[in-house]
Coordinates of N, CA, C and O in Angstrom, one line a residue:
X258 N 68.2 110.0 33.0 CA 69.3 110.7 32.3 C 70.0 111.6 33.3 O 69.4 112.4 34.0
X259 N 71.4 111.4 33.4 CA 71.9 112.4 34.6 C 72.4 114.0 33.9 O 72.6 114.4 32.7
X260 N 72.5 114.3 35.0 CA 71.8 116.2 34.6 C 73.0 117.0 35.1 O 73.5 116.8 36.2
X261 N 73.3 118.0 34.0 CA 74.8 118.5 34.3 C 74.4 120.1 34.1 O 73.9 120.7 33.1
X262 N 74.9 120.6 35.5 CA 74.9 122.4 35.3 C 76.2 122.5 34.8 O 77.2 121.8 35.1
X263 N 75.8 123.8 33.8 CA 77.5 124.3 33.1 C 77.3 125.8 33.3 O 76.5 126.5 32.7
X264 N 78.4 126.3 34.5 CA 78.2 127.4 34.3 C 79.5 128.2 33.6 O 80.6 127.8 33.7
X265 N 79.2 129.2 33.1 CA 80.4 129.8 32.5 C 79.8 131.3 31.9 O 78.6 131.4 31.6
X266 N 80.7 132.1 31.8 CA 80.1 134.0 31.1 C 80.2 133.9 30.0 O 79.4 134.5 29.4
X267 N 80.9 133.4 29.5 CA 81.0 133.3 27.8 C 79.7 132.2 27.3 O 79.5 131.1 27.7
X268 N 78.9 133.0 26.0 CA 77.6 132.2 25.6 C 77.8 131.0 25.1 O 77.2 130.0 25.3
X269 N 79.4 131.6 24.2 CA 80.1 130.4 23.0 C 80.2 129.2 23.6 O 79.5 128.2 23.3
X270 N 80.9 129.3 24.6 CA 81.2 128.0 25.7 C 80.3 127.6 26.1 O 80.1 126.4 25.9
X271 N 79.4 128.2 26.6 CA 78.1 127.4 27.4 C 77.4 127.0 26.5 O 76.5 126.2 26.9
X272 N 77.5 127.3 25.2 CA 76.9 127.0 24.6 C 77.5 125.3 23.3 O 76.9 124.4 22.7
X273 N 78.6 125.7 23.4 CA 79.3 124.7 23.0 C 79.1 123.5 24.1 O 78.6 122.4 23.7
X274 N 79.3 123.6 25.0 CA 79.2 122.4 26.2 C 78.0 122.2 26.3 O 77.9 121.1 26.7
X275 N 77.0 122.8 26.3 CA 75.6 122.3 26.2 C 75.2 121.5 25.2 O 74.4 120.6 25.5
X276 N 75.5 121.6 24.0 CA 75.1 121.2 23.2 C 75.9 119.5 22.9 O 75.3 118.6 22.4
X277 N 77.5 119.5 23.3 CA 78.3 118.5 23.3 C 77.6 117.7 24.8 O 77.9 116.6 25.1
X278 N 77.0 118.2 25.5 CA 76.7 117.1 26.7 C 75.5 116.7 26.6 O 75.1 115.7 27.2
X279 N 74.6 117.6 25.6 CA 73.3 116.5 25.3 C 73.6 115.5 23.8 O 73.0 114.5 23.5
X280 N 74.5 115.9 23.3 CA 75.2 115.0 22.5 C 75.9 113.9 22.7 O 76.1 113.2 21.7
X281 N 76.2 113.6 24.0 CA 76.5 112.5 24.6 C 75.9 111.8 25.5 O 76.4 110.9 26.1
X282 N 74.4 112.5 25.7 CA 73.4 111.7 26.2 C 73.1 112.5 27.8 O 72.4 112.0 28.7
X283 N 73.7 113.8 28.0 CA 73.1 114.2 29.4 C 72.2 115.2 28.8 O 72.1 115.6 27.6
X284 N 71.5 115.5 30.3 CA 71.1 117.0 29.9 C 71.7 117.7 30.7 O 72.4 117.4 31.7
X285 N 71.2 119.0 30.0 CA 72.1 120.2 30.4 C 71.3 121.3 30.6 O 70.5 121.8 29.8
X286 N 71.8 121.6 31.6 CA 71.1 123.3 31.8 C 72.7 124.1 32.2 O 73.7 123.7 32.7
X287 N 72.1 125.5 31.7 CA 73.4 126.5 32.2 C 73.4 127.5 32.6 O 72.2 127.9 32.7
X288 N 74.2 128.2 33.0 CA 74.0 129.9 34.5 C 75.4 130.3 33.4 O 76.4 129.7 32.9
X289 N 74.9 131.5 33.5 CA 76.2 132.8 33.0 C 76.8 132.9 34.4 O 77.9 133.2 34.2
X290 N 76.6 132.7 35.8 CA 77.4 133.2 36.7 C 77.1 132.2 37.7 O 76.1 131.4 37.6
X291 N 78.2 132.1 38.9 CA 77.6 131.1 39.9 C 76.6 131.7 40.9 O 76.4 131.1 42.0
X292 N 76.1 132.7 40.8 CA 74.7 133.4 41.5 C 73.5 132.6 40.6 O 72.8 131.9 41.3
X293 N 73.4 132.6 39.5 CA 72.6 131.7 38.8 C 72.3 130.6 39.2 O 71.3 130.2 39.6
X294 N 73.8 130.1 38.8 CA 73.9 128.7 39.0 C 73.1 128.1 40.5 O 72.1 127.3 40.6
X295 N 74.0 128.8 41.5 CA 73.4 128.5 42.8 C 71.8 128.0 42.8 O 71.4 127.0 43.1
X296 N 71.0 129.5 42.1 CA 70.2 129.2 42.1 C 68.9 128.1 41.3 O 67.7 127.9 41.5
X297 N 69.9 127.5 40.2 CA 69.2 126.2 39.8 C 69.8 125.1 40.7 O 69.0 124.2 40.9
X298 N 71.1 125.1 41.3 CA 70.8 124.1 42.2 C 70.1 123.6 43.1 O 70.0 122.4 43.3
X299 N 69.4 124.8 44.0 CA 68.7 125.1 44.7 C 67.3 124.5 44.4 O 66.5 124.0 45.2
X300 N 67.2 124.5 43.0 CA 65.6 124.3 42.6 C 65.2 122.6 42.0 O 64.1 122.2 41.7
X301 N 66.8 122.0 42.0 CA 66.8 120.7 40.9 C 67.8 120.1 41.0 O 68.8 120.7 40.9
X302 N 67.8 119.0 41.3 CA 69.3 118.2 41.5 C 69.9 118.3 40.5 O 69.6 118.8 39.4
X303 N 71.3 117.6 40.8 CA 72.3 117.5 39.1 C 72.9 116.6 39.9 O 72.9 116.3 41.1
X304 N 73.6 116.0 38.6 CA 74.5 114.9 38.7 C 76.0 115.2 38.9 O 76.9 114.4 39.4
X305 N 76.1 116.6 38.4 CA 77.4 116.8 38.1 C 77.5 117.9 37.8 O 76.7 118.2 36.9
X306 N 78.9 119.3 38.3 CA 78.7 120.9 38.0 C 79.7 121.1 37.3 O 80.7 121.2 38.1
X307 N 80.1 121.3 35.9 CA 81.0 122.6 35.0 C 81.0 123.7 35.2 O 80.0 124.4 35.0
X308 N 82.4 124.1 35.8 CA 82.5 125.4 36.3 C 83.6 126.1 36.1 O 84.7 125.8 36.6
X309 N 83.5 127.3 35.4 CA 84.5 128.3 34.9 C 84.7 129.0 36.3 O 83.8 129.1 37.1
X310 N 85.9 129.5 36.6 CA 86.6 129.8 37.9 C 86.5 131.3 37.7 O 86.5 131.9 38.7
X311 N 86.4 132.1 36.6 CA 86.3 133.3 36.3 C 85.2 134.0 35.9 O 85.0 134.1 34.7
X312 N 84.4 134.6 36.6 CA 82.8 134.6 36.4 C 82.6 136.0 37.2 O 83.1 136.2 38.3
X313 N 81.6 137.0 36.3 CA 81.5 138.1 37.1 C 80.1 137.8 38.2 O 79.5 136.7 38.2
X314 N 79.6 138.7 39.2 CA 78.6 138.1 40.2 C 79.1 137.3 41.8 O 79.1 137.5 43.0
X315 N 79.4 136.0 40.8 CA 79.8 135.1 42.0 C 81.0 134.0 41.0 O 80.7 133.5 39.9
X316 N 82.0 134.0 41.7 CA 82.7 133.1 40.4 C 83.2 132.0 41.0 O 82.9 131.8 42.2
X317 N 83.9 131.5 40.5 CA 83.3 129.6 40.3 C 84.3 129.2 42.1 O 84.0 128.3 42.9
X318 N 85.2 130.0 42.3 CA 86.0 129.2 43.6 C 85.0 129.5 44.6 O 84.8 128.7 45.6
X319 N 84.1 130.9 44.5 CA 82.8 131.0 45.6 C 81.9 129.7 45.2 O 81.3 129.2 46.2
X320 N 81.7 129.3 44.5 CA 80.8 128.5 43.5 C 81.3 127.1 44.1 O 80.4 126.3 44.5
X321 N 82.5 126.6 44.2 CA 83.0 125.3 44.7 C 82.5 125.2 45.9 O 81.7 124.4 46.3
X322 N 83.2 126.2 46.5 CA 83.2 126.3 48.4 C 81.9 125.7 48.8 O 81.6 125.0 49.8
X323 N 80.9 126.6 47.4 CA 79.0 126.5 48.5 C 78.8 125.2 48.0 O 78.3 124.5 48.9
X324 N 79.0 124.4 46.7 CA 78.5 123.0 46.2 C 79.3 121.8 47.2 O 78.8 120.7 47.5
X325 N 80.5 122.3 47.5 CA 80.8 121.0 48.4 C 80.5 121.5 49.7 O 80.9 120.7 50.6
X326 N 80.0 122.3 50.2 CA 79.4 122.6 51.3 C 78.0 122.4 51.6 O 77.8 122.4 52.8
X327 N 76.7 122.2 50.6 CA 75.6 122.2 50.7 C 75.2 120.7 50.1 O 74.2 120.1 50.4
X328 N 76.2 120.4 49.3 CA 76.2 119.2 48.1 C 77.4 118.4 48.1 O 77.9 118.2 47.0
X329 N 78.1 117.9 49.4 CA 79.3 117.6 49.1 C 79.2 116.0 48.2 O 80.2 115.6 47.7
X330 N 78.4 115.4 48.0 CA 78.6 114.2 46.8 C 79.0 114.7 45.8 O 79.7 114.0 45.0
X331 N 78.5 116.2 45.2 CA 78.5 116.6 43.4 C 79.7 116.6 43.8 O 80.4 116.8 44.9
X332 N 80.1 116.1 41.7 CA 81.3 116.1 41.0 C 80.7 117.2 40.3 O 79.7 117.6 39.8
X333 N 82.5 117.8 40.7 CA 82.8 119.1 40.5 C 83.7 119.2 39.2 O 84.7 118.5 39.3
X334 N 83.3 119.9 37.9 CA 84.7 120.0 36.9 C 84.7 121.3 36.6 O 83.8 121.9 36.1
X335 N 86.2 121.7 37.1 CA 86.8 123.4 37.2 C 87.2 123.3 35.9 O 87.5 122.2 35.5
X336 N 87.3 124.5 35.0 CA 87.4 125.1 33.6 C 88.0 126.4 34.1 O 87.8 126.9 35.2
X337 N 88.8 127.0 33.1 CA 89.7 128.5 33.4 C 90.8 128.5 32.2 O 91.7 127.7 32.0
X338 N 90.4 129.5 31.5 CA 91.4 130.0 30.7 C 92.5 130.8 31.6 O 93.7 131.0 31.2
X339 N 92.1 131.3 32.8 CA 92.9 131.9 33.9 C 93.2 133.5 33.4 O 94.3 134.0 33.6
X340 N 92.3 134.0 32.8 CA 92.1 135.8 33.1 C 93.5 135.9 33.1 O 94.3 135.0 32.7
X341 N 93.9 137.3 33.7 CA 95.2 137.8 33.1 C 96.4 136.8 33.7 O 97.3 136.5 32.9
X342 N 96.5 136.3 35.1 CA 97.5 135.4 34.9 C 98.1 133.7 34.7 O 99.0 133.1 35.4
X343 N 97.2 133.1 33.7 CA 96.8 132.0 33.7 C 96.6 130.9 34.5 O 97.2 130.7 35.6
X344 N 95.5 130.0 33.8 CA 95.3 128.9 34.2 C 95.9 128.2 35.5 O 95.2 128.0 36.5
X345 N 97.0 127.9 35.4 CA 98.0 127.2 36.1 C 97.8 127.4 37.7 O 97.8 126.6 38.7
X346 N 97.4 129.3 37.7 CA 97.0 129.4 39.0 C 96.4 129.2 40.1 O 96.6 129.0 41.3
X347 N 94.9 129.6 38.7 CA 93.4 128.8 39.1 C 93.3 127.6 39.4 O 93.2 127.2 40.6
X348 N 93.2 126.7 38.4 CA 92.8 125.4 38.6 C 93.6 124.5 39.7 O 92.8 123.7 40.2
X349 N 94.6 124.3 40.2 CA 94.8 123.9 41.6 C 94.3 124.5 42.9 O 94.0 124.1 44.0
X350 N 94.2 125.8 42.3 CA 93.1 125.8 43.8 C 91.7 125.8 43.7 O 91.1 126.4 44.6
X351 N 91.3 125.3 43.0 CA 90.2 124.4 42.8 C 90.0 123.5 43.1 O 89.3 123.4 44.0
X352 N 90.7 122.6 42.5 CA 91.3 121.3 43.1 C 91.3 121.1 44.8 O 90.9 120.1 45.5
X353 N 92.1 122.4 45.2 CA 92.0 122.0 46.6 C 90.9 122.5 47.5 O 90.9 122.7 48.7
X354 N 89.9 122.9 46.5 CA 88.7 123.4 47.3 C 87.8 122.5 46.9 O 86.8 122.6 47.5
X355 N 87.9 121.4 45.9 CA 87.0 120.2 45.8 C 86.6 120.0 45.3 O 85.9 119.0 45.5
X356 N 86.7 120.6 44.1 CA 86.8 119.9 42.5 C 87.1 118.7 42.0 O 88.3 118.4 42.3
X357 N 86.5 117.9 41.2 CA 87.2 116.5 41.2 C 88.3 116.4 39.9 O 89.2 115.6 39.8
X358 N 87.9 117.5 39.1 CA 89.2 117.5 37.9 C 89.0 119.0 37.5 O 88.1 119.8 37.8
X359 N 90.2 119.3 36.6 CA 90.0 120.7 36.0 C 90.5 120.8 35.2 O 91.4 119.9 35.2
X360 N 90.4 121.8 33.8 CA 90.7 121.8 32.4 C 91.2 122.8 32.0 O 90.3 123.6 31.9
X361 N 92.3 123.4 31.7 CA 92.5 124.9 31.2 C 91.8 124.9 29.7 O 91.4 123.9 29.1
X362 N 91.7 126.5 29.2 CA 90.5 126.3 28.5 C 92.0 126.7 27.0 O 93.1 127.1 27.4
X363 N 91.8 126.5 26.2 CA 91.0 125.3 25.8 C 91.8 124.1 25.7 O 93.0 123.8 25.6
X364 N 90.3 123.4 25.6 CA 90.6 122.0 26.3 C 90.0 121.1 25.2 O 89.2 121.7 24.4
X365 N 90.1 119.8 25.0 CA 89.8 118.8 23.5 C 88.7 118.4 24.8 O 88.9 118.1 26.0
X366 N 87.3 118.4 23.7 CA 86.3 118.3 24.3 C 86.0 116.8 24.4 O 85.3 116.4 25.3
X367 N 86.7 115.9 23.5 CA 87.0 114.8 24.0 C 87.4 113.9 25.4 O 87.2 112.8 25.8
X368 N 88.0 114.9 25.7 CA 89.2 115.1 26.8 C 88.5 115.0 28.3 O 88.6 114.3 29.3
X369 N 87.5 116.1 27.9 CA 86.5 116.6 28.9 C 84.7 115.7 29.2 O 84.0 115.9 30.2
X370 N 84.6 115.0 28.1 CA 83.4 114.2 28.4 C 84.2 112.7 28.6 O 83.6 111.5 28.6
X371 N 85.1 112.9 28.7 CA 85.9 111.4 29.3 C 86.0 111.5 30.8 O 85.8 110.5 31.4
X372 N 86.3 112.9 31.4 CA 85.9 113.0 32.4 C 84.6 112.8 33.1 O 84.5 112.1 34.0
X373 N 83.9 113.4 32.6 CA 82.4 113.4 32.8 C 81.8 111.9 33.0 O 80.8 111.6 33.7
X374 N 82.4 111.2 32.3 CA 81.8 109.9 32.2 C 82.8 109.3 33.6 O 82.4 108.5 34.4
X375 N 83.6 109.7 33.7 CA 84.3 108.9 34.7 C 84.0 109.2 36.0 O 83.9 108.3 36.9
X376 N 83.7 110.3 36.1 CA 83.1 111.0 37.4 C 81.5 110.3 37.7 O 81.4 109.9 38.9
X377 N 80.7 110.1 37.0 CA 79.5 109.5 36.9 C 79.7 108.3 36.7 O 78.6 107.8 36.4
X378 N 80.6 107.4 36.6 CA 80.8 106.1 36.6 C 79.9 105.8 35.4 O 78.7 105.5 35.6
X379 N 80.5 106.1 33.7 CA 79.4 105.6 32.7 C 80.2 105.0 31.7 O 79.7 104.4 30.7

């Protein structure tokens, strides 16, 4: 079964995408911040990282930089409602820090495990 960290500050979300990604056959573990996160990566492979770009601690562009730097195979999917001045800002530079796609939030969750499957070749 391939194994997907979601990290994100909001419970709703992480909790909605946890629940939609064992619903489509992964598992899921999740981090409120990418200091968390970090540290389940550290402890357990993944297949693949969900990652909100706005995160108090450590937030998700610190969060990209270290996973394609420690882990450069993981597929990376950037998420961002984009805090006060939207989305549009965030998510390409994501992108160019090495993310393999990105979603402003919100996003048709449809939308988003089509990704997921594509990135993992399923």
């Amino acid at each position: 079964m391939r194994k997907i960290l979601i990290m994100d500050d909001d419970e709703q979300v992480l909790s909605l995408l946890s629940r939609s990604m064992e619903r489509a056959g992964f598992a899921a573990a999740t981090a409120v911040n990418g200091r968390e996160g970090q540290r389940l990566l550290e402890k357990q492979p993944f297949d693949l990282v969900i990652t909100d770009l706005i995160m108090p601690e450590k937030e998700g562009m610190e969060t990209i930089s270290y996973i394609k730097r420690q882990f450069p195979e993981m597929k990376i999917i950037a998420i961002s409602g984009g805090g006060r001045i939207g989305p549009e800002t965030y998510l390409p530079a994501a992108l160019e820090l090495g993310a393999d796609m990105a979603f402003a939030k919100p996003f048709a969750m449809d939308e988003l495990l089509n990704g997921v499957r594509g990135l993992l070749n399923e």
